[in-house]
Amino acid sequence: MDLNHNHFSSQDCGDCPIRHRAVCARCDARELDELEQIKYYRSFEAGQTIIWSGDRMDFVASVVTGIATLTQTMEDGRRQMVGLLLPSDFVGRPGRERAPYDVTATTDLVMCCFRKKPFEEMMIRTPHIGQRLLEMTLDELDAAREWMLLLGRKTAREKIASLVAIIGRRDAALHLSGKKGPLTFDLPLTREAMADYLGLTLETVSRQISALKRDGVIELEGKRHVIVPDLDRLLEEAGDDTDGGLLV
Amino acid sequence: MDLNHNHFSSQDCGDCPIRHRAVCARCDARELDELEQIKYYRSFEAGQTIIWSGDRMDFVASVVTGIATLTQTMEDGRRQMVGLLLPSDFVGRPGRERAPYDVTATTDLVMCCFRKKPFEEMMIRTPHIGQRLLEMTLDELDAAREWMLLLGRKTAREKIASLVAIIGRRDAALHLSGKKGPLTFDLPLTREAMADYLGLTLETVSRQISALKRDGVIELEGKRHVIVPDLDRLLEEAGDDTDGGLLV
DNA sequence: TATCCCACTTGATCTGCATCAAGGCAGGCG
DNA sequence: CGCCTGCCTTGATGCAGATCAAGTGGGATA
């Protein structure tokens, strides 16, 4: 289904994030060298906006560490998150001038950017880069469709359970986990960001997290650290039939 | 942004739908011939299921005429549409064995299918096919993200207005319209299908359509034929700031 | 012409989540 | 130490949309 998902985590890359699944899993030495020429790093602090919707965007990029989000905002201020970028995720569209969404760092963040123009030229000469991008984009589309089911039809409780499951799994995948024991990880989002993700208000998020805790579905240490004693129970709460295959 | 969107409508294709934007906008004669070898047509009646989620899917396809939908269903029967396929849209993922969603014909439908295996092989040899698919997939991802904003944050009234605007525009685009006058078209979906699209119940859909009619935002002839006297008014009701650029 | 069916409409009531409002708690800084 | 600020929790109330239920209208069939 999707091949290199976990082969190149940010850990593997050290400070050579061009080896991310994003771009160059199949590049040869000359191509890697060419990518080196056009890449540069950018760091952001938690909360910082990377680019505003409508702004010129002359790079494409891959997340090295930290978390970024894509959000849309309506005139009256209603906000909906439409993308959640974890390490190794790719952002930016070859051929597009301007960003269609706000891109924000929700934690401290390092991105590996490629200048767009030369990247596009290289894509034409190097078909497997385009092929990788196609695979990744299709994965993202699948994730978006799961997300649509969540937004359109799930209850608040199910939404929270789904979000916890999604983040827990991605976190586990990122840590190359073969390790057993209860799933344990930090929620990298504020209650407000979770609300934007789920199409809820932050009060409802808070209440439903409390409810899941009260019912023993999850345990909390502090406000962010989650322990999932029974993943199957959580998935059941999430109303999830897919066995995680598609959730990115 | 996206190149051949309207250059190859189903009208242009006659019975050569391989000229759809989907696949072969840039193919030469030899490549077109190769595509001819692996293509075949399938027809469906309104309401017929083309493929169930989880079934083997050994083709990829392009819609020639009619409308198909992708939907997800939860165990308890809640349904959410996650894809709406109009003429010239593409469905199926190279490299995937099984369909992740139910695919259904909501009107009488003709699809132009390509056998998956040889299609994949051809894709490897013919990079610009992959490039076209990447462009199209990115367009679909953008559409999915608009859709997420709709599902997560819009009111029922805004959802209906948005849907009418989306279908009206796509219909206009399909008819190569230079013509002026009020936008006029058929809603190709039942109230129930609209509800599945919008994350509402069919009763709410019906009520809100009535409300928009009462308020003069739209006019109806029969139950399906819509006249939009003032597109800007409709877009305002839809809560839409994007000027339609991204709505596919 | 009657009758059946299906897509749709409309009404009455219920409820899950939003909204409005008031704290709590931890970390930073004077 | 006390105060502030940001993030979170919890309570009270309201409302948009779901649910339950009845009825309409038009097209197909006989």
Coordinates of C-alpha atoms (C1' of nucleotides) in Angstrom, one line a residue:
Chain A
M1 CA 0.0 0.0 0.0
D2 CA 2.5 2.6 1.0
L3 CA 6.0 1.6 1.0
N4 CA 8.5 3.7 2.8
H5 CA 6.2 5.1 5.4
N6 CA 8.4 4.2 8.3
H7 CA 11.7 3.5 6.7
F8 CA 13.0 7.0 7.0
S9 CA 11.9 8.6 10.2
S10 CA 13.4 11.9 11.3
Q11 CA 15.6 9.9 13.6
D12 CA 17.3 8.1 10.7
C13 CA 17.9 11.3 8.9
G14 CA 20.0 13.1 11.4
D15 CA 20.7 16.3 9.7
C16 CA 20.2 14.9 6.3
P17 CA 16.5 15.3 6.0
I18 CA 16.6 15.1 2.2
R19 CA 16.5 11.3 2.9
H20 CA 12.9 11.7 4.0
R21 CA 10.4 9.5 2.4
A22 CA 9.2 12.8 1.0
V23 CA 11.5 13.1 -1.9
C24 CA 14.5 11.0 -2.3
A25 CA 14.0 7.5 -1.0
R26 CA 15.0 6.3 -4.5
C27 CA 17.5 9.0 -5.5
D28 CA 21.0 8.1 -6.6
A29 CA 24.1 10.0 -5.5
R30 CA 24.1 12.6 -8.3
E31 CA 20.4 13.4 -7.6
L32 CA 21.0 13.7 -3.9
D33 CA 23.8 16.1 -4.6
E34 CA 21.5 18.1 -6.8
L35 CA 18.9 18.3 -4.0
E36 CA 21.6 19.4 -1.6
Q37 CA 22.2 22.4 -3.8
I38 CA 18.6 23.7 -3.5
K39 CA 17.8 22.9 0.1
Y40 CA 17.9 25.0 3.2
Y41 CA 16.6 24.8 6.7
R42 CA 14.1 27.0 8.5
S43 CA 13.3 26.9 12.2
F44 CA 10.1 28.2 13.9
E45 CA 8.9 28.6 17.4
A46 CA 5.7 27.1 18.7
G47 CA 2.8 29.3 17.7
Q48 CA 4.6 31.0 14.9
T49 CA 2.9 31.4 11.5
I50 CA 5.0 30.0 8.7
I51 CA 2.9 31.4 5.9
W52 CA -0.5 33.1 5.5
S53 CA -3.1 31.9 3.1
G54 CA -2.7 33.8 -0.1
D55 CA 1.0 34.6 0.4
R56 CA 3.6 33.8 -2.2
M57 CA 5.2 30.4 -1.4
D58 CA 8.4 29.8 -3.3
F59 CA 9.5 26.6 -1.7
V60 CA 8.3 23.1 -1.0
A61 CA 9.3 21.5 2.2
S62 CA 9.5 18.4 4.4
V63 CA 9.0 18.5 8.2
V64 CA 12.1 17.4 10.0
T65 CA 11.0 17.8 13.6
G66 CA 8.0 19.2 15.3
I67 CA 4.4 19.7 14.1
A68 CA 2.8 22.1 11.6
T69 CA -0.8 22.5 10.7
L70 CA -2.8 23.8 7.7
T71 CA -5.9 25.7 8.6
Q72 CA -8.6 27.6 6.7
T73 CA -10.4 30.6 8.2
M74 CA -13.7 32.1 7.3
E75 CA -14.3 35.9 7.4
D76 CA -16.0 35.7 10.7
G77 CA -13.2 33.8 12.3
R78 CA -14.4 30.2 12.2
R79 CA -11.4 28.0 11.8
Q80 CA -11.0 24.5 10.5
M81 CA -7.7 22.6 10.4
V82 CA -7.3 20.7 7.1
G83 CA -3.8 19.3 7.4
L84 CA -1.6 18.0 10.2
L85 CA 2.0 17.7 9.3
L86 CA 4.2 15.4 11.4
P87 CA 7.9 14.7 10.9
S88 CA 8.6 13.4 7.3
D89 CA 5.4 14.9 5.9
F90 CA 5.6 17.1 2.8
V91 CA 4.0 20.4 2.2
G92 CA 3.7 22.6 -0.9
R93 CA 2.6 22.0 -4.4
P94 CA 4.8 22.1 -7.5
G95 CA 3.2 24.5 -9.9
R96 CA 1.4 26.6 -7.4
E97 CA 2.2 30.2 -6.8
R98 CA 0.5 31.0 -3.5
A99 CA -0.4 29.1 -0.4
P100 CA -4.1 28.2 -0.2
Y101 CA -4.0 27.8 3.6
D102 CA -2.4 29.2 6.7
V103 CA 0.6 27.1 7.7
T104 CA 1.4 27.3 11.4
A105 CA 4.0 25.7 13.7
T106 CA 2.2 24.3 16.7
T107 CA 5.4 23.1 18.3
D108 CA 8.9 24.2 17.8
L109 CA 9.6 23.1 14.2
V110 CA 12.4 22.5 11.8
M111 CA 11.6 22.3 8.1
C112 CA 13.8 21.3 5.2
C113 CA 12.9 23.5 2.3
F114 CA 13.7 23.2 -1.4
R115 CA 13.5 26.2 -3.7
K116 CA 10.5 25.6 -5.8
K117 CA 11.7 26.5 -9.3
P118 CA 14.7 24.2 -9.4
F119 CA 12.7 21.5 -7.5
E120 CA 10.1 21.6 -10.3
E121 CA 12.8 21.4 -13.0
M122 CA 14.3 18.5 -11.2
M123 CA 11.0 16.8 -10.9
I124 CA 10.6 16.8 -14.7
R125 CA 14.0 15.3 -15.2
T126 CA 13.6 12.7 -12.4
P127 CA 10.3 10.9 -12.7
H128 CA 10.6 8.8 -9.5
I129 CA 10.4 12.0 -7.4
G130 CA 7.1 12.7 -9.0
Q131 CA 6.1 9.1 -8.4
R132 CA 6.9 9.4 -4.7
L133 CA 4.9 12.6 -4.5
L134 CA 2.0 10.9 -6.1
E135 CA 2.1 8.1 -3.6
M136 CA 2.3 10.6 -0.7
T137 CA -0.5 12.7 -2.1
L138 CA -2.7 9.7 -2.5
D139 CA -2.0 8.8 1.1
E140 CA -2.9 12.3 2.2
L141 CA -6.1 12.1 0.2
D142 CA -7.1 8.9 1.9
A143 CA -6.4 10.5 5.3
A144 CA -8.5 13.5 4.3
R145 CA -11.4 11.2 3.5
E146 CA -11.2 9.5 6.9
W147 CA -11.1 12.9 8.3
M148 CA -14.3 13.8 6.4
L149 CA -16.1 10.9 7.9
L150 CA -15.0 12.1 11.3
L151 CA -16.1 15.6 10.7
G152 CA -19.4 14.8 9.1
R153 CA -20.7 11.9 11.1
K154 CA -18.9 11.2 14.3
T155 CA -20.0 12.3 17.8
A156 CA -17.8 14.5 19.9
R157 CA -16.7 11.5 22.0
E158 CA -15.9 9.5 18.9
K159 CA -14.0 12.4 17.4
I160 CA -11.8 12.7 20.5
A161 CA -11.2 9.0 20.6
S162 CA -10.2 9.0 16.9
L163 CA -7.8 11.9 17.3
V164 CA -6.1 10.2 20.3
A165 CA -5.8 7.0 18.3
I166 CA -4.4 8.8 15.2
I167 CA -1.8 10.6 17.1
G168 CA -0.9 7.6 19.2
R169 CA -0.4 5.5 16.2
R170 CA 1.6 8.0 14.3
D171 CA 3.8 8.6 17.3
A172 CA 4.3 4.8 17.7
A173 CA 5.2 4.5 14.0
L174 CA 7.7 7.3 14.3
H175 CA 9.5 5.7 17.1
L176 CA 10.0 2.5 15.1
S177 CA 8.2 0.8 17.9
G178 CA 8.5 -2.9 18.2
K179 CA 8.1 -2.3 22.0
K180 CA 5.1 -3.6 23.8
G181 CA 3.2 -2.3 26.7
P182 CA 0.4 0.3 26.8
L183 CA 0.6 3.0 24.2
T184 CA 2.0 6.2 25.7
F185 CA 2.6 9.6 24.2
D186 CA 2.1 13.4 24.3
L187 CA -0.7 15.2 22.7
P188 CA 1.2 17.8 20.6
L189 CA -1.8 20.0 20.3
T190 CA -3.6 22.5 22.6
R191 CA -7.2 21.9 23.3
E192 CA -8.0 24.7 20.9
A193 CA -6.0 23.1 18.1
M194 CA -7.7 19.8 18.7
A195 CA -11.0 21.7 18.5
D196 CA -9.9 23.1 15.1
Y197 CA -9.0 19.6 14.0
L198 CA -12.2 18.0 15.0
G199 CA -14.8 20.7 14.2
L200 CA -15.7 21.3 17.9
T201 CA -15.2 24.0 20.5
L202 CA -12.4 23.8 23.0
E203 CA -14.9 23.4 25.8
T204 CA -16.4 20.3 24.2
V205 CA -12.9 18.9 23.7
S206 CA -12.1 19.4 27.3
R207 CA -15.3 17.8 28.5
Q208 CA -15.0 14.7 26.3
I209 CA -11.4 14.2 27.3
S210 CA -12.5 14.3 30.9
A211 CA -15.3 11.8 30.1
L212 CA -12.9 9.3 28.4
K213 CA -10.7 9.6 31.4
R214 CA -13.5 9.1 33.8
D215 CA -14.6 6.0 31.9
G216 CA -11.1 4.5 31.9
V217 CA -10.6 4.6 28.1
I218 CA -7.5 6.8 28.5
E219 CA -5.4 7.9 31.4
L220 CA -3.7 11.4 31.7
E221 CA -0.5 12.5 33.4
G222 CA -0.7 16.2 33.5
K223 CA -2.7 17.8 30.7
R224 CA -0.9 16.4 27.7
H225 CA 0.6 13.0 28.4
V226 CA -1.7 10.2 27.5
I227 CA -1.7 6.5 28.4
V228 CA -3.9 4.1 26.4
P229 CA -4.3 1.0 28.5
D230 CA -6.4 -0.8 25.8
L231 CA -6.0 0.2 22.2
D232 CA -8.9 -1.9 21.0
R233 CA -11.2 -0.2 23.5
L234 CA -10.1 3.1 22.2
L235 CA -10.7 2.2 18.6
E236 CA -14.1 0.9 19.5
E237 CA -14.9 4.3 21.1
A238 CA -13.6 5.9 17.9
G239 CA -16.2 4.0 15.9
D240 CA -13.5 2.8 13.7
D241 CA -13.9 -0.2 11.5
T242 CA -10.9 0.3 9.3
D243 CA -8.1 -1.4 11.1
G244 CA -5.8 1.5 10.9
G245 CA -4.6 0.8 7.5
L246 CA -5.6 4.1 6.1
L247 CA -5.2 6.4 9.0
V248 CA -2.0 8.3 8.3
Chain B
M1 CA -2.7 26.1 -11.6
D2 CA -4.4 23.2 -13.3
L3 CA -4.1 23.1 -17.0
N4 CA -6.5 20.9 -18.9
H5 CA -9.4 21.1 -16.6
N6 CA -11.9 22.1 -19.2
H7 CA -10.1 21.3 -22.4
F8 CA -11.4 17.8 -22.6
S9 CA -15.0 17.6 -21.5
S10 CA -17.0 14.5 -22.1
Q11 CA -18.5 16.4 -25.1
D12 CA -15.2 16.6 -26.8
C13 CA -14.5 13.0 -26.4
G14 CA -17.4 11.5 -28.2
D15 CA -16.7 7.9 -27.8
C16 CA -13.0 8.4 -27.3
P17 CA -12.9 9.1 -23.6
I18 CA -9.3 8.2 -23.4
R19 CA -8.7 11.8 -24.4
H20 CA -10.0 12.8 -21.0
R21 CA -7.8 15.1 -19.0
A22 CA -7.5 12.1 -16.7
V23 CA -4.8 10.3 -18.5
C24 CA -3.7 11.3 -21.9
A25 CA -3.8 15.0 -22.5
R26 CA -0.1 14.8 -23.5
C27 CA 0.1 11.3 -25.0
D28 CA 1.4 10.8 -28.5
A29 CA -0.1 8.4 -31.1
R30 CA 1.8 5.4 -30.0
E31 CA 0.8 5.9 -26.3
L32 CA -2.8 6.5 -27.2
D33 CA -2.7 3.3 -29.2
E34 CA -1.3 1.4 -26.2
L35 CA -4.1 2.8 -24.0
E36 CA -6.6 1.6 -26.5
Q37 CA -5.4 -1.9 -26.0
I38 CA -6.2 -1.9 -22.3
K39 CA -9.3 0.1 -22.1
Y40 CA -12.9 -1.0 -22.0
Y41 CA -16.3 0.5 -21.2
R42 CA -18.7 -0.2 -18.4
S43 CA -22.3 1.1 -18.0
F44 CA -24.3 1.3 -14.9
E45 CA -27.8 2.3 -14.0
A46 CA -28.7 5.0 -11.5
G47 CA -28.4 3.6 -8.0
Q48 CA -26.2 0.6 -8.9
T49 CA -23.2 -0.1 -6.8
I50 CA -20.0 -0.3 -8.9
I51 CA -17.8 -1.7 -6.2
W52 CA -18.0 -2.3 -2.5
S53 CA -15.5 -1.2 0.0
G54 CA -13.0 -4.0 0.5
D55 CA -13.6 -5.6 -2.9
R56 CA -10.8 -6.3 -5.3
M57 CA -10.5 -3.5 -7.9
D58 CA -8.4 -4.5 -10.9
F59 CA -9.0 -1.4 -12.9
V60 CA -8.7 2.4 -12.8
A61 CA -11.2 4.4 -14.6
S62 CA -12.4 7.8 -15.9
V63 CA -16.0 8.9 -15.8
V64 CA -17.4 9.5 -19.3
T65 CA -21.0 10.5 -18.6
G66 CA -23.1 10.5 -15.4
I67 CA -22.1 10.8 -11.8
A68 CA -20.5 8.4 -9.3
T69 CA -19.9 8.8 -5.6
L70 CA -17.4 7.4 -3.1
T71 CA -18.9 6.8 0.4
Q72 CA -17.8 5.4 3.7
T73 CA -20.2 3.6 6.0
M74 CA -19.8 3.0 9.7
E75 CA -21.0 -0.3 11.3
D76 CA -24.2 1.3 12.5
G77 CA -25.0 2.6 9.1
R78 CA -24.0 6.2 9.3
R79 CA -22.8 7.3 5.9
Q80 CA -20.5 10.0 4.6
M81 CA -19.8 10.8 1.0
V82 CA -16.1 11.4 0.5
G83 CA -15.9 11.8 -3.2
L84 CA -18.1 13.1 -6.0
L85 CA -17.0 12.0 -9.5
L86 CA -18.3 14.0 -12.4
P87 CA -17.5 13.5 -16.1
S88 CA -13.7 13.5 -16.7
D89 CA -12.9 12.6 -13.1
F90 CA -10.6 9.7 -12.4
V91 CA -11.0 7.0 -9.8
G92 CA -8.7 4.2 -8.6
R93 CA -5.2 4.2 -7.3
P94 CA -2.3 2.6 -9.0
G95 CA -0.7 0.2 -6.6
R96 CA -3.8 -0.5 -4.6
E97 CA -5.4 -3.9 -4.5
R98 CA -8.8 -3.2 -2.9
A99 CA -11.3 -0.4 -3.0
P100 CA -11.3 1.6 0.3
Y101 CA -14.8 3.0 -0.3
D102 CA -18.1 2.1 -1.8
V103 CA -18.4 3.4 -5.4
T104 CA -21.9 4.0 -6.6
A105 CA -23.6 5.3 -9.7
T106 CA -26.0 8.0 -8.7
T107 CA -27.2 8.6 -12.2
D108 CA -26.9 6.4 -15.3
L109 CA -23.2 6.2 -15.8
V110 CA -20.5 5.2 -18.3
M111 CA -17.0 4.7 -17.3
C112 CA -13.9 4.1 -19.3
C113 CA -11.8 1.6 -17.5
F114 CA -8.2 0.6 -17.9
R115 CA -6.9 -2.7 -16.7
K116 CA -4.8 -1.9 -13.7
K117 CA -1.7 -4.0 -14.2
P118 CA -0.9 -2.8 -17.7
F119 CA -1.8 0.7 -16.8
E120 CA 0.7 0.7 -13.9
E121 CA 3.4 -0.7 -16.2
M122 CA 2.6 2.0 -18.8
M123 CA 2.7 4.6 -16.0
I124 CA 6.3 3.7 -15.2
R125 CA 7.3 3.9 -18.9
T126 CA 5.4 7.1 -19.5
P127 CA 6.2 9.7 -16.8
H128 CA 3.7 12.4 -18.0
I129 CA 0.8 10.1 -17.2
G130 CA 2.0 10.0 -13.6
Q131 CA 2.4 13.8 -13.7
R132 CA -1.2 14.2 -14.9
L133 CA -2.3 12.0 -12.1
L134 CA -0.3 14.0 -9.6
E135 CA -1.9 17.2 -10.7
M136 CA -5.4 15.7 -10.6
T137 CA -4.8 14.2 -7.2
L138 CA -3.6 17.5 -5.8
D139 CA -6.7 19.1 -7.2
E140 CA -8.8 16.5 -5.4
L141 CA -6.9 17.0 -2.2
D142 CA -7.7 20.7 -2.4
A143 CA -11.3 20.0 -3.0
A144 CA -11.3 17.6 0.0
R145 CA -9.9 20.3 2.2
E146 CA -12.6 22.8 1.1
W147 CA -15.1 20.0 1.9
M148 CA -13.6 19.6 5.4
L149 CA -14.2 23.2 6.2
L150 CA -17.7 22.8 5.0
L151 CA -18.3 19.7 7.2
G152 CA -16.6 21.0 10.2
R153 CA -17.7 24.6 10.5
K154 CA -20.5 25.6 8.2
T155 CA -24.1 25.8 9.1
A156 CA -26.8 23.7 7.4
R157 CA -27.8 26.7 5.3
E158 CA -24.3 27.5 4.3
K159 CA -23.7 23.8 3.4
I160 CA -26.6 23.8 1.0
A161 CA -25.6 27.0 -0.6
S162 CA -22.1 25.7 -1.0
L163 CA -23.3 22.5 -2.6
V164 CA -25.5 24.3 -5.0
A165 CA -22.6 26.6 -5.9
I166 CA -20.2 23.8 -6.4
I167 CA -22.5 21.8 -8.7
G168 CA -23.6 24.8 -10.6
R169 CA -20.0 25.9 -11.3
R170 CA -18.9 22.4 -12.3
D171 CA -21.9 22.1 -14.6
A172 CA -21.1 25.4 -16.1
A173 CA -17.5 24.5 -16.6
L174 CA -18.5 21.2 -18.2
H175 CA -20.7 23.0 -20.8
L176 CA -17.8 25.1 -21.9
S177 CA -20.0 28.0 -21.0
G178 CA -19.3 31.4 -22.4
K179 CA -23.0 32.1 -22.3
K180 CA -24.4 34.6 -19.9
G181 CA -27.7 34.8 -18.0
P182 CA -28.6 33.2 -14.7
L183 CA -26.9 30.0 -13.8
T184 CA -29.3 27.1 -14.5
F185 CA -28.8 23.4 -14.0
D186 CA -30.0 20.1 -12.5
L187 CA -29.1 18.8 -9.1
P188 CA -27.9 15.4 -10.0
L189 CA -28.3 14.1 -6.4
T190 CA -31.3 12.9 -4.4
R191 CA -31.9 14.7 -1.1
E192 CA -30.4 11.7 0.7
A193 CA -27.2 11.9 -1.4
M194 CA -26.9 15.6 -0.7
A195 CA -27.3 14.8 3.0
D196 CA -24.5 12.2 2.8
Y197 CA -22.4 14.8 1.0
L198 CA -23.0 17.5 3.6
G199 CA -23.1 15.6 6.8
L200 CA -26.8 16.3 7.4
T201 CA -30.0 14.4 7.4
L202 CA -32.3 14.5 4.4
E203 CA -35.0 16.4 6.3
T204 CA -32.6 19.2 7.1
V205 CA -31.5 19.3 3.5
S206 CA -35.1 19.6 2.4
R207 CA -35.9 22.3 4.9
Q208 CA -32.9 24.4 4.0
I209 CA -33.5 24.2 0.3
S210 CA -37.0 25.4 1.0
A211 CA -35.6 28.2 3.1
L212 CA -33.2 29.3 0.4
K213 CA -36.1 29.3 -2.1
R214 CA -38.3 31.2 0.2
D215 CA -35.6 33.8 0.6
G216 CA -35.1 34.2 -3.1
V217 CA -31.5 32.9 -3.2
I218 CA -32.4 30.1 -5.6
E219 CA -35.5 29.2 -7.6
L220 CA -36.7 25.7 -8.3
E221 CA -38.5 24.2 -11.2
G222 CA -39.7 20.8 -10.1
K223 CA -37.5 19.3 -7.4
R224 CA -34.3 19.1 -9.2
H225 CA -33.9 22.0 -11.6
V226 CA -32.2 25.1 -10.0
I227 CA -32.0 28.6 -11.2
V228 CA -29.5 30.9 -9.5
P229 CA -30.6 34.5 -10.2
D230 CA -27.6 36.0 -8.4
L231 CA -24.4 34.0 -8.0
D232 CA -22.7 36.5 -5.7
R233 CA -25.7 36.3 -3.3
L234 CA -25.4 32.5 -3.3
L235 CA -21.7 32.6 -2.7
E236 CA -22.3 35.0 0.2
E237 CA -24.8 32.5 1.7
A238 CA -22.2 29.8 1.3
G239 CA -19.8 31.8 3.5
D240 CA -17.2 31.4 0.8
D241 CA -14.3 33.8 0.6
T242 CA -12.3 31.8 -1.9
D243 CA -13.4 33.1 -5.3
G244 CA -14.0 29.6 -6.6
G245 CA -10.4 29.0 -7.6
L246 CA -10.1 25.9 -5.6
L247 CA -13.6 24.4 -5.7
V248 CA -13.4 21.6 -8.1
Chain C
dT1 C1' -59.1 5.9 -14.4
dA2 C1' -57.2 4.1 -10.0
dT3 C1' -53.4 2.7 -7.1
dC4 C1' -48.8 2.2 -5.9
dC5 C1' -44.3 3.9 -5.1
dC6 C1' -40.8 6.8 -4.3
dA7 C1' -38.7 11.1 -3.5
dC8 C1' -39.7 14.8 -1.1
dT9 C1' -41.9 18.2 2.3
dT10 C1' -43.5 19.7 6.7
dG11 C1' -44.6 19.6 11.6
dA12 C1' -43.5 18.5 16.7
dT13 C1' -40.3 17.3 19.8
dC14 C1' -35.8 16.0 21.6
dT15 C1' -30.8 16.4 22.4
dG16 C1' -25.8 17.1 21.7
dC17 C1' -23.0 20.5 21.3
dA18 C1' -22.3 25.7 21.4
dT19 C1' -22.3 29.6 24.0
dC20 C1' -21.7 32.3 28.0
dA21 C1' -19.5 32.5 32.4
dA22 C1' -16.8 31.5 36.3
dG23 C1' -13.0 29.5 38.3
dG24 C1' -8.4 26.5 38.8
dC25 C1' -3.6 25.6 38.2
dA26 C1' 1.2 26.0 36.8
dG27 C1' 4.9 28.6 35.2
dG28 C1' 7.3 33.1 34.6
dC29 C1' 8.5 37.5 36.4
dG30 C1' 8.4 41.6 39.2
Chain D
dC1 C1' 6.4 36.2 47.7
dG2 C1' 2.4 37.7 45.0
dC3 C1' 0.6 38.7 40.7
dC4 C1' -0.2 37.8 36.0
dT5 C1' -1.0 35.2 31.9
dG6 C1' -2.0 31.2 29.2
dC7 C1' -4.2 27.0 29.2
dC8 C1' -7.5 24.2 30.9
dT9 C1' -11.9 22.7 33.5
dT10 C1' -16.5 22.8 34.9
dG11 C1' -21.3 24.7 35.2
dA12 C1' -25.7 26.7 33.4
dT13 C1' -28.4 27.7 29.6
dG14 C1' -29.8 28.0 24.6
dC15 C1' -30.4 26.5 20.0
dA16 C1' -29.4 24.2 15.5
dG17 C1' -30.2 20.2 13.6
dA18 C1' -31.6 15.2 14.6
dT19 C1' -35.3 12.3 15.3
dC20 C1' -40.0 10.7 14.9
dA21 C1' -44.1 11.0 12.4
dA22 C1' -47.4 12.3 9.0
dG23 C1' -48.6 13.9 4.6
dT24 C1' -48.0 15.5 -0.6
dG25 C1' -47.3 15.0 -5.4
dG26 C1' -45.9 13.2 -9.7
dG27 C1' -44.7 9.4 -12.6
dA28 C1' -45.2 4.5 -13.7
dT29 C1' -48.2 0.6 -14.2
dA30 C1' -52.5 -1.8 -15.0

